mmCIF file of C-alpha atoms in Angstrom:
data_model
loop_
_atom_site.group_PDB
_atom_site.id
_atom_site.type_symbol
_atom_site.label_atom_id
_atom_site.label_comp_id
_atom_site.label_asym_id
_atom_site.label_seq_id
_atom_site.Cartn_x
_atom_site.Cartn_y
_atom_site.Cartn_z
ATOM 1 C CA MET A 1 120.623 124.222 101.971
ATOM 2 C CA LYS A 2 117.154 124.505 103.514
ATOM 3 C CA LEU A 3 114.865 122.180 101.563
ATOM 4 C CA LEU A 4 111.125 121.562 101.668
ATOM 5 C CA LEU A 5 110.229 117.998 100.666
ATOM 6 C CA ILE A 6 106.693 117.167 99.505
ATOM 7 C CA GLY A 7 105.738 113.580 98.696
ATOM 8 C CA CYS A 8 109.175 112.364 99.726
ATOM 9 C CA THR A 9 108.341 109.826 102.430
ATOM 10 C CA GLY A 10 107.719 106.810 100.206
ATOM 11 C CA PHE A 11 109.942 104.416 98.278
ATOM 12 C CA ILE A 12 112.043 107.130 96.599
ATOM 13 C CA GLY A 13 111.970 109.637 99.438
ATOM 14 C CA LYS A 14 113.394 107.312 102.057
ATOM 15 C CA GLU A 15 116.716 107.162 100.230
ATOM 16 C CA LEU A 16 116.591 110.782 99.090
ATOM 17 C CA ILE A 17 116.182 112.000 102.674
ATOM 18 C CA ASN A 18 119.253 110.051 103.790
ATOM 19 C CA GLN A 19 121.326 111.430 100.906
ATOM 20 C CA LEU A 20 120.295 114.995 101.671
ATOM 21 C CA ILE A 21 120.943 114.630 105.414
ATOM 22 C CA ALA A 22 124.394 113.183 104.689
ATOM 23 C CA GLU A 23 125.248 116.432 102.886
ATOM 24 C CA ASN A 24 124.101 118.536 105.846
ATOM 25 C CA ASN A 25 120.980 119.967 104.251
ATOM 26 C CA GLU A 26 118.262 121.205 106.606
ATOM 27 C CA LEU A 27 115.058 119.353 105.749
ATOM 28 C CA TYR A 28 111.429 120.411 106.135
ATOM 29 C CA ILE A 29 109.319 117.338 105.376
ATOM 30 C CA VAL A 30 105.579 117.522 104.714
ATOM 31 C CA SER A 31 103.429 114.385 104.553
ATOM 32 C CA ARG A 32 99.849 113.301 105.194
ATOM 33 C CA ARG A 33 101.141 110.310 107.176
ATOM 34 C CA ASN A 34 102.277 110.111 110.791
ATOM 35 C CA LEU A 35 106.043 110.143 111.198
ATOM 36 C CA ASN A 36 106.036 106.894 113.208
ATOM 37 C CA GLU A 37 104.423 105.071 110.238
ATOM 38 C CA LEU A 38 107.250 105.800 107.829
ATOM 39 C CA SER A 39 110.315 103.829 109.023
ATOM 40 C CA LEU A 40 112.668 106.531 107.771
ATOM 41 C CA ASN A 41 115.614 105.324 109.878
ATOM 42 C CA ILE A 42 116.434 108.840 111.021
ATOM 43 C CA SER A 43 116.016 110.627 114.311
ATOM 44 C CA ILE A 44 113.396 113.325 114.731
ATOM 45 C CA GLU A 45 116.175 115.763 115.647
ATOM 46 C CA GLN A 46 117.517 115.556 112.080
ATOM 47 C CA ILE A 47 114.400 116.936 110.383
ATOM 48 C CA ASN A 48 111.450 119.293 110.692
ATOM 49 C CA TYR A 49 108.214 117.366 110.118
ATOM 50 C CA LEU A 50 104.636 118.461 109.434
ATOM 51 C CA LYS A 51 101.684 116.094 109.016
ATOM 52 C CA ILE A 52 99.136 117.678 106.697
ATOM 53 C CA ASP A 53 97.086 116.756 103.611
ATOM 54 C CA LEU A 54 98.191 119.066 100.811
ATOM 55 C CA SER A 55 95.492 117.908 98.389
ATOM 56 C CA LYS A 56 93.053 120.086 100.379
ATOM 57 C CA GLU A 57 93.345 123.748 99.376
ATOM 58 C CA LYS A 58 92.393 125.077 102.825
ATOM 59 C CA ASN A 59 95.443 123.409 104.407
ATOM 60 C CA TRP A 60 97.835 125.607 102.444
ATOM 61 C CA SER A 61 97.066 128.473 104.819
ATOM 62 C CA ASP A 62 98.380 126.447 107.793
ATOM 63 C CA GLN A 63 100.862 128.701 109.582
ATOM 64 C CA ASN A 64 103.442 125.968 110.113
ATOM 65 C CA LEU A 65 103.408 125.186 106.400
ATOM 66 C CA VAL A 66 103.669 128.877 105.534
ATOM 67 C CA ASN A 67 106.691 129.162 107.821
ATOM 68 C CA TYR A 68 108.304 126.173 106.097
ATOM 69 C CA LEU A 69 107.728 127.753 102.694
ATOM 70 C CA LYS A 70 109.150 131.102 103.764
ATOM 71 C CA ASP A 71 112.255 129.474 105.217
ATOM 72 C CA CYS A 72 113.167 127.094 102.400
ATOM 73 C CA GLU A 73 115.666 127.721 99.622
ATOM 74 C CA GLY A 74 114.628 124.779 97.479
ATOM 75 C CA ILE A 75 111.611 122.497 97.067
ATOM 76 C CA VAL A 76 111.363 118.877 95.940
ATOM 77 C CA ASN A 77 107.803 117.973 94.945
ATOM 78 C CA LEU A 78 107.273 114.275 94.238
ATOM 79 C CA ALA A 79 103.697 114.194 95.526
ATOM 80 C CA GLY A 80 101.477 111.603 93.913
ATOM 81 C CA GLU A 81 99.342 108.579 94.747
ATOM 82 C CA PRO A 82 101.113 105.392 93.517
ATOM 83 C CA ILE A 83 100.137 104.675 89.917
ATOM 84 C CA ALA A 84 100.142 100.881 89.983
ATOM 85 C CA ASP A 85 98.664 100.037 93.390
ATOM 86 C CA LYS A 86 94.982 100.037 92.372
ATOM 87 C CA ARG A 87 92.779 99.632 89.308
ATOM 88 C CA TRP A 88 92.173 102.844 87.388
ATOM 89 C CA THR A 89 88.505 103.261 88.189
ATOM 90 C CA ASP A 90 86.985 106.698 87.646
ATOM 91 C CA LYS A 91 87.340 107.301 91.386
ATOM 92 C CA GLN A 92 90.994 106.258 91.434
ATOM 93 C CA LYS A 93 91.780 108.434 88.402
ATOM 94 C CA LYS A 94 90.498 111.445 90.333
ATOM 95 C CA VAL A 95 92.792 110.513 93.244
ATOM 96 C CA LEU A 96 95.787 110.208 90.886
ATOM 97 C CA GLU A 97 94.982 113.616 89.390
ATOM 98 C CA SER A 98 94.318 115.408 92.665
ATOM 99 C CA SER A 99 97.450 114.105 94.361
ATOM 100 C CA ARG A 100 99.619 115.439 91.534
ATOM 101 C CA ILE A 101 97.954 118.292 89.706
ATOM 102 C CA ASP A 102 96.063 119.865 92.616
ATOM 103 C CA VAL A 103 98.997 119.668 95.051
ATOM 104 C CA THR A 104 101.372 121.174 92.488
ATOM 105 C CA SER A 105 98.894 123.909 91.553
ATOM 106 C CA TYR A 106 98.281 124.831 95.191
ATOM 107 C CA LEU A 107 102.042 124.943 95.785
ATOM 108 C CA MET A 108 102.667 127.398 92.964
ATOM 109 C CA GLN A 109 99.619 129.519 93.837
ATOM 110 C CA THR A 110 100.714 129.773 97.472
ATOM 111 C CA LEU A 111 104.284 130.717 96.581
ATOM 112 C CA LYS A 112 103.027 133.514 94.337
ATOM 113 C CA LYS A 113 100.426 134.690 96.816
ATOM 114 C CA LEU A 114 103.048 134.978 99.574
ATOM 115 C CA ASN A 115 105.692 136.343 97.175
ATOM 116 C CA ILE A 116 108.052 133.480 98.015
ATOM 117 C CA LYS A 117 110.742 132.773 95.420
ATOM 118 C CA PRO A 118 112.791 129.667 96.209
ATOM 119 C CA LYS A 119 116.021 129.276 94.293
ATOM 120 C CA VAL A 120 115.018 125.935 92.796
ATOM 121 C CA ILE A 121 112.026 123.607 92.493
ATOM 122 C CA ILE A 122 112.402 119.958 91.499
ATOM 123 C CA ASN A 123 109.086 118.566 90.284
ATOM 124 C CA GLY A 124 108.170 115.005 89.440
ATOM 125 C CA SER A 125 106.624 113.690 86.264
ATOM 126 C CA ALA A 126 106.833 110.334 84.466
ATOM 127 C CA ILE A 127 107.863 108.845 81.149
ATOM 128 C CA GLY A 128 104.200 107.972 80.767
ATOM 129 C CA TYR A 129 104.114 111.479 79.276
ATOM 130 C CA TYR A 130 105.029 109.977 75.892
ATOM 131 C CA GLY A 131 102.503 107.172 75.725
ATOM 132 C CA THR A 132 103.714 103.814 74.396
ATOM 133 C CA SER A 133 105.172 102.514 71.157
ATOM 134 C CA PRO A 134 106.896 99.250 70.168
ATOM 135 C CA ASN A 135 109.377 100.995 67.862
ATOM 136 C CA LYS A 136 109.566 104.769 68.489
ATOM 137 C CA GLU A 137 112.294 106.395 70.556
ATOM 138 C CA PHE A 138 111.287 109.302 72.788
ATOM 139 C CA ASP A 139 113.419 112.168 74.016
ATOM 140 C CA GLU A 140 112.588 115.307 75.971
ATOM 141 C CA ASN A 141 111.382 117.054 72.802
ATOM 142 C CA SER A 142 108.892 114.345 71.819
ATOM 143 C CA ILE A 143 105.197 115.194 71.890
ATOM 144 C CA PRO A 144 102.947 113.725 74.604
ATOM 145 C CA GLY A 145 100.830 110.646 74.010
ATOM 146 C CA ASN A 146 97.039 110.566 73.987
ATOM 147 C CA ASP A 147 96.126 108.212 76.844
ATOM 148 C CA PHE A 148 95.154 108.910 80.465
ATOM 149 C CA LEU A 149 98.685 108.738 81.860
ATOM 150 C CA SER A 150 100.029 111.047 79.143
ATOM 151 C CA SER A 151 97.336 113.605 79.888
ATOM 152 C CA LEU A 152 98.011 113.330 83.614
ATOM 153 C CA CYS A 153 101.739 113.979 83.164
ATOM 154 C CA LYS A 154 101.164 116.840 80.746
ATOM 155 C CA ARG A 155 98.802 118.644 83.129
ATOM 156 C CA TRP A 156 101.129 117.932 86.074
ATOM 157 C CA GLU A 157 104.024 119.578 84.239
ATOM 158 C CA GLU A 158 101.867 122.534 83.181
ATOM 159 C CA ALA A 159 100.965 123.124 86.834
ATOM 160 C CA ALA A 160 104.666 123.092 87.777
ATOM 161 C CA LYS A 161 105.541 125.620 85.086
ATOM 162 C CA ASN A 162 103.306 128.155 86.839
ATOM 163 C CA LYS A 163 106.241 128.703 89.212
ATOM 164 C CA PRO A 164 107.378 132.040 90.642
ATOM 165 C CA ARG A 165 109.403 134.132 88.241
ATOM 166 C CA PHE A 166 113.185 133.614 88.468
ATOM 167 C CA THR A 167 112.814 130.291 90.337
ATOM 168 C CA ARG A 168 114.789 127.578 88.546
ATOM 169 C CA LEU A 169 112.503 124.664 87.653
ATOM 170 C CA VAL A 170 113.677 121.114 86.944
ATOM 171 C CA ILE A 171 111.124 118.490 85.884
ATOM 172 C CA PHE A 172 112.139 114.828 85.949
ATOM 173 C CA ARG A 173 110.133 112.390 83.834
ATOM 174 C CA ILE A 174 110.847 109.329 85.939
ATOM 175 C CA GLY A 175 110.953 105.773 84.614
ATOM 176 C CA ILE A 176 110.312 102.552 86.538
ATOM 177 C CA VAL A 177 112.354 102.903 89.737
ATOM 178 C CA LEU A 178 114.137 99.716 90.780
ATOM 179 C CA GLU A 179 115.541 98.587 94.120
ATOM 180 C CA SER A 180 115.233 95.190 95.775
ATOM 181 C CA ASN A 181 113.441 96.446 98.900
ATOM 182 C CA GLY A 182 110.627 98.370 97.259
ATOM 183 C CA GLY A 183 108.874 99.501 94.109
ATOM 184 C CA ALA A 184 108.164 97.247 91.142
ATOM 185 C CA LEU A 185 111.132 94.910 91.680
ATOM 186 C CA ALA A 186 110.187 94.061 95.268
ATOM 187 C CA LYS A 187 106.758 92.936 94.029
ATOM 188 C CA MET A 188 108.253 90.740 91.310
ATOM 189 C CA LEU A 189 111.169 89.134 93.160
ATOM 190 C CA PRO A 190 109.177 86.794 95.457
ATOM 191 C CA ILE A 191 107.538 85.167 92.427
ATOM 192 C CA PHE A 192 110.888 84.590 90.735
ATOM 193 C CA LYS A 193 112.416 83.224 93.932
ATOM 194 C CA VAL A 194 109.923 80.346 93.987
ATOM 195 C CA GLY A 195 110.502 79.602 90.298
ATOM 196 C CA LEU A 196 107.271 81.041 88.949
ATOM 197 C CA GLY A 197 108.552 84.286 87.434
ATOM 198 C CA GLY A 198 108.459 85.238 83.792
ATOM 199 C CA PRO A 199 107.913 88.166 81.433
ATOM 200 C CA ILE A 200 104.706 90.148 81.618
ATOM 201 C CA GLY A 201 102.584 89.642 78.511
ATOM 202 C CA ASP A 202 104.666 88.743 75.441
ATOM 203 C CA GLY A 203 107.799 90.245 77.023
ATOM 204 C CA ARG A 204 108.377 92.711 74.189
ATOM 205 C CA GLN A 205 107.184 95.791 76.064
ATOM 206 C CA TRP A 206 109.915 98.395 76.460
ATOM 207 C CA MET A 207 110.838 99.238 80.037
ATOM 208 C CA SER A 208 112.714 102.460 80.744
ATOM 209 C CA TRP A 209 114.120 102.090 84.242
ATOM 210 C CA ILE A 210 116.371 103.797 86.773
ATOM 211 C CA HIS A 211 117.913 102.586 90.015
ATOM 212 C CA ARG A 212 116.642 104.404 93.085
ATOM 213 C CA SER A 213 120.133 105.503 94.172
ATOM 214 C CA ASP A 214 120.797 107.028 90.757
ATOM 215 C CA LEU A 215 117.483 108.876 90.768
ATOM 216 C CA CYS A 216 118.137 110.317 94.221
ATOM 217 C CA SER A 217 121.657 111.347 93.203
ATOM 218 C CA LEU A 218 120.200 113.017 90.113
ATOM 219 C CA ILE A 219 117.735 115.020 92.212
ATOM 220 C CA ASN A 220 120.481 115.939 94.678
ATOM 221 C CA THR A 221 122.765 117.104 91.872
ATOM 222 C CA ALA A 222 120.010 119.150 90.204
ATOM 223 C CA LEU A 223 119.359 120.961 93.483
ATOM 224 C CA LYS A 224 122.971 122.104 93.650
ATOM 225 C CA LYS A 225 123.934 122.754 90.025
ATOM 226 C CA ARG A 226 122.362 125.711 88.252
ATOM 227 C CA GLN A 227 122.936 124.234 84.786
ATOM 228 C CA PHE A 228 120.044 121.871 85.484
ATOM 229 C CA GLN A 229 116.956 123.612 84.148
ATOM 230 C CA GLY A 230 113.948 122.368 82.226
ATOM 231 C CA THR A 231 112.808 118.801 81.572
ATOM 232 C CA TYR A 232 114.875 115.616 81.768
ATOM 233 C CA ASN A 233 114.120 111.923 81.302
ATOM 234 C CA ALA A 234 115.218 110.301 84.565
ATOM 235 C CA VAL A 235 116.063 106.867 83.150
ATOM 236 C CA ALA A 236 119.103 104.696 82.514
ATOM 237 C CA PRO A 237 120.758 105.279 79.106
ATOM 238 C CA GLU A 238 119.345 102.122 77.474
ATOM 239 C CA PRO A 239 115.812 100.742 77.966
ATOM 240 C CA VAL A 240 115.276 96.980 77.996
ATOM 241 C CA MET A 241 112.392 94.757 76.990
ATOM 242 C CA MET A 242 110.343 93.149 79.732
#
């Protein structure tokens, strides 16, 4: 399958790319970073790579990008500035919004403008959609919360739903992604290894999590199987307290 990957060169994407290559997919990878900065552990001959900033509307007319879009059968869009790396100042909130909502909106607008109809689009979201509660259980039919992260996820999903007609859309509301060499766990492990670790706050906060390998397998499966359609919580079956 010919796949266009957007926002797939970070912690999640590094494993996803290897899974997709192992199944002989042809990958078109778009990132704002130089390829030699990414440590993807693949050879350049295995992928097609374009360095471009997709948060800028003018860049969507780039001919190389247009060619990628016209050639692909499926798209995985996980674009988004990391949520937890910086304080949520007004400036940083705009970055978080632009990197998700604007990129997704420009993607859908460009596909429609060029009359491109990929078979499937996988789009990211987060369980932050639901807000927080110490005692409520949330499923895919629960209403969104009323904080900044909930609003961000809701608008991100609305942008994705403006897809081309007849394109199958799968939205994954992703939980905290765990793996020892990256993400939240990699930041916590060094503290525990020197005997200083402990729960955050009172330790009673619910944490819905998923292992990186499982998330990548879920995305890979949804690309191939047509019964995947709509919104799914990409988390392990049982949440745990911090």
